[in-house]
Short mmCIF file of C-alpha atoms in Angstrom, two decimals:
data_model
loop_
_atom_site.label_atom_id
_atom_site.label_comp_id
_atom_site.label_asym_id
_atom_site.label_seq_id
_atom_site.Cartn_x
_atom_site.Cartn_y
_atom_site.Cartn_z
CA GLU A 807 73.39 18.45 37.92
CA PHE A 808 70.34 18.53 35.91
CA ALA A 809 68.24 21.66 35.29
CA PRO A 810 64.51 21.17 35.78
CA VAL A 811 62.22 21.06 32.70
CA ASP A 812 59.81 24.26 32.86
CA GLN A 813 56.03 23.10 32.41
CA THR A 814 53.43 25.75 31.85
CA SER A 815 49.49 25.09 31.10
CA ILE A 816 47.48 27.50 29.43
CA GLU A 817 43.68 27.65 28.74
CA ALA A 818 42.00 29.46 25.92
CA VAL A 819 38.58 29.65 24.66
CA ILE A 820 37.65 30.93 21.08
CA CYS A 821 34.55 31.12 19.28
CA ALA A 822 34.01 28.48 16.41
CA ASN A 823 34.41 31.14 13.53
CA GLU A 824 37.97 32.24 15.03
CA SER A 825 41.36 30.73 15.27
CA TYR A 826 44.13 30.67 17.91
CA LEU A 827 48.00 30.85 17.08
CA PHE A 828 49.96 28.55 19.03
CA GLY A 829 53.61 27.16 18.40
CA GLY A 830 53.45 28.46 14.79
CA GLU A 831 50.23 26.73 14.09
CA THR A 832 46.64 28.37 13.56
CA LEU A 833 44.44 26.17 15.46
CA THR A 834 40.61 25.97 14.92
CA LEU A 835 39.53 22.84 16.66
CA GLU A 836 39.09 22.12 20.44
CA GLY A 837 41.65 19.89 22.14
CA THR A 838 44.86 19.95 24.10
CA TYR A 839 48.07 20.92 22.20
CA VAL A 840 51.81 20.73 23.29
CA ASP A 841 54.65 22.79 22.19
CA THR A 842 58.38 22.52 23.42
CA LEU A 843 60.64 25.43 23.31
CA GLN A 844 64.11 25.95 24.71
CA ASN A 845 64.37 28.03 28.04
CA SER A 846 67.18 30.60 28.97
CA SER A 847 69.29 27.71 30.49
CA GLY A 848 69.04 25.65 27.66
CA CYS A 849 66.64 23.05 28.65
CA ASP A 850 63.24 22.26 27.41
CA SER A 851 60.19 24.26 28.30
CA ILE A 852 56.80 22.47 27.82
CA ILE A 853 53.83 24.53 27.13
CA THR A 854 50.39 22.54 27.13
CA LEU A 855 47.51 24.58 25.56
CA LYS A 856 43.83 23.42 26.46
CA LEU A 857 41.90 25.00 23.74
CA GLY A 858 37.97 25.24 24.13
CA VAL A 859 35.78 26.25 21.12
CA LEU A 860 32.32 27.94 21.88
CA PRO A 861 29.67 27.20 19.23
CA THR A 862 28.31 30.03 17.11
CA ALA A 863 24.51 30.30 16.92
CA SER A 864 22.49 30.44 13.69
CA SER A 865 18.88 30.74 13.02
CA ALA A 866 16.78 31.08 9.84
CA PHE A 867 13.30 32.22 9.36
CA GLU A 868 10.73 33.37 6.72
CA ALA A 869 8.46 36.41 6.51
CA THR A 870 5.86 37.33 3.98
CA ILE A 871 4.59 40.96 3.60
CA CYS A 872 2.49 42.72 0.79
CA ALA A 873 4.05 44.73 -1.81
CA ASN A 874 2.89 48.10 -0.29
CA GLU A 875 4.44 47.19 3.20
CA PHE A 876 7.88 47.28 4.93
CA TYR A 877 9.53 44.55 7.10
CA ASP A 878 11.69 45.63 10.04
CA PHE A 879 14.74 43.25 10.29
CA ASN A 880 17.11 44.67 12.89
CA GLY A 881 16.56 48.24 11.92
CA GLN A 882 16.67 47.83 8.22
CA GLN A 883 13.09 48.57 6.58
CA LEU A 884 13.10 45.90 3.79
CA GLN A 885 10.46 45.97 0.85
CA LEU A 886 12.06 43.68 -1.69
CA PRO A 887 12.02 39.97 -1.85
CA GLY A 888 15.56 38.08 -1.06
CA VAL A 889 17.48 36.66 1.65
CA TYR A 890 18.96 39.02 4.30
CA THR A 891 21.56 38.09 7.03
CA ASP A 892 22.56 39.95 9.99
CA THR A 893 25.30 39.05 12.59
CA LEU A 894 24.54 39.60 16.40
CA GLN A 895 26.29 38.61 19.36
CA ALA A 896 24.98 35.42 21.28
CA GLU A 897 24.87 35.15 25.14
CA ASN A 898 28.37 33.13 24.98
CA GLY A 899 29.87 36.21 23.17
CA CYS A 900 30.32 34.43 19.85
CA ASP A 901 28.48 35.43 16.79
CA SER A 902 24.85 34.49 16.06
CA LEU A 903 24.06 34.54 12.44
CA VAL A 904 20.27 35.26 11.55
CA SER A 905 19.09 34.70 8.21
CA LEU A 906 15.55 36.01 7.02
CA THR A 907 13.92 34.81 3.56
CA LEU A 908 11.47 37.70 2.74
CA SER A 909 8.60 36.79 0.34
CA VAL A 910 6.51 39.88 -1.15
CA LEU A 911 3.01 39.21 -2.33
CA PRO A 912 1.74 41.38 -5.05
CA VAL A 913 -0.93 44.08 -4.74
CA ALA A 914 -3.82 43.59 -7.02
CA GLU A 915 -4.93 46.52 -9.23
CA SER A 916 -7.69 47.05 -11.77
CA SER A 917 -9.40 49.93 -13.21
CA PHE A 918 -12.59 50.38 -15.30
CA ASP A 919 -14.27 53.50 -17.29
CA VAL A 920 -17.75 54.58 -17.03
CA THR A 921 -19.43 57.26 -19.10
CA LEU A 922 -22.69 58.68 -18.08
CA CYS A 923 -24.95 61.64 -19.35
CA ALA A 924 -25.49 64.73 -17.51
CA PHE A 925 -27.67 64.53 -14.20
CA GLN A 926 -27.12 60.72 -13.89
CA THR A 927 -25.30 59.22 -10.95
CA TYR A 928 -23.01 56.27 -10.30
CA GLU A 929 -22.57 54.29 -6.95
CA PHE A 930 -19.06 53.62 -6.24
CA ALA A 931 -17.48 52.25 -2.94
CA GLY A 932 -20.63 53.38 -1.14
CA GLN A 933 -20.51 56.72 -2.68
CA ILE A 934 -22.85 58.42 -4.92
CA LEU A 935 -20.86 60.15 -7.69
CA ASP A 936 -21.99 62.72 -10.08
CA GLU A 937 -18.58 64.55 -10.97
CA SER A 938 -16.12 63.33 -13.49
CA GLY A 939 -12.97 62.08 -12.08
CA VAL A 940 -10.72 59.01 -11.02
CA TYR A 941 -11.95 57.30 -7.71
CA THR A 942 -10.16 54.53 -5.99
CA ASP A 943 -11.49 51.96 -3.47
CA THR A 944 -9.10 49.49 -1.56
CA LEU A 945 -10.36 46.08 -0.96
CA THR A 946 -8.82 42.77 0.30
CA ALA A 947 -7.51 40.21 -2.18
CA GLU A 948 -7.42 36.61 -1.65
CA ASN A 949 -3.79 36.58 -0.79
CA GLY A 950 -4.56 39.16 2.42
CA CYS A 951 -3.19 42.15 0.44
CA ASP A 952 -4.75 45.13 -0.86
CA SER A 953 -6.67 45.15 -3.98
CA LEU A 954 -7.08 48.55 -5.59
CA VAL A 955 -9.82 49.38 -7.98
CA HIS A 956 -9.63 52.56 -9.86
CA LEU A 957 -12.96 53.93 -11.44
CA ASN A 958 -12.50 56.60 -14.37
CA LEU A 959 -15.74 58.25 -14.27
CA ASN A 960 -16.84 60.53 -17.21
CA ILE A 961 -20.05 62.58 -17.05
CA LEU A 962 -21.05 63.99 -20.32
CA PRO A 963 -22.03 67.66 -20.33
CA GLU A 964 -25.54 68.81 -20.83
CA LEU A 965 -26.44 69.64 -24.33
CA LEU A 966 -28.69 72.68 -24.80
CA ALA A 967 -30.07 73.18 -28.14
CA ASN A 968 -32.07 76.13 -29.36
CA VAL A 969 -34.69 75.34 -32.14
CA GLU A 970 -36.43 77.94 -33.91
CA ALA A 971 -39.87 76.92 -35.67
CA SER A 972 -42.53 78.78 -37.73
CA VAL A 973 -45.97 77.55 -37.55
CA CYS A 974 -48.46 78.62 -39.79
CA ALA A 975 -52.23 79.40 -38.65
CA GLY A 976 -54.31 76.46 -38.27
CA GLN A 977 -51.35 74.10 -38.19
#
């Protein structure tokens, strides 16, 4: 009398970045795999595995900010140029890799000095200035970022002088 052969079918699904251990092998590719074992009565037991592999998603994008700004990348506040990655979960339950290439444009900055005599004024950024100090105006540069202009204004003090003079009669 012959003992029947046991046959078992298994279906499994993994993500593309995962592996599946079957019959002592680590499987990563989609396909049908067969393993033969011996059952308790000494006969063959055939196990058939149908392995499915779900794709992982990936996306890449670029962003540009000015040097005095921040970029929100999935909760991270980025300010330096570079390539940043984050792993999220896709609709199929597998990983979704997101890659950001962040560029940072410079903020232009310039300064100049002005010296005036007492009681003189200087017009800067729509203001009439008559006190010494450092004043700043923010403009928009060609790259769309801020352009900072600094004025170092120096007002010289009023000079008072007493002059004593003698005049002879008839002069």
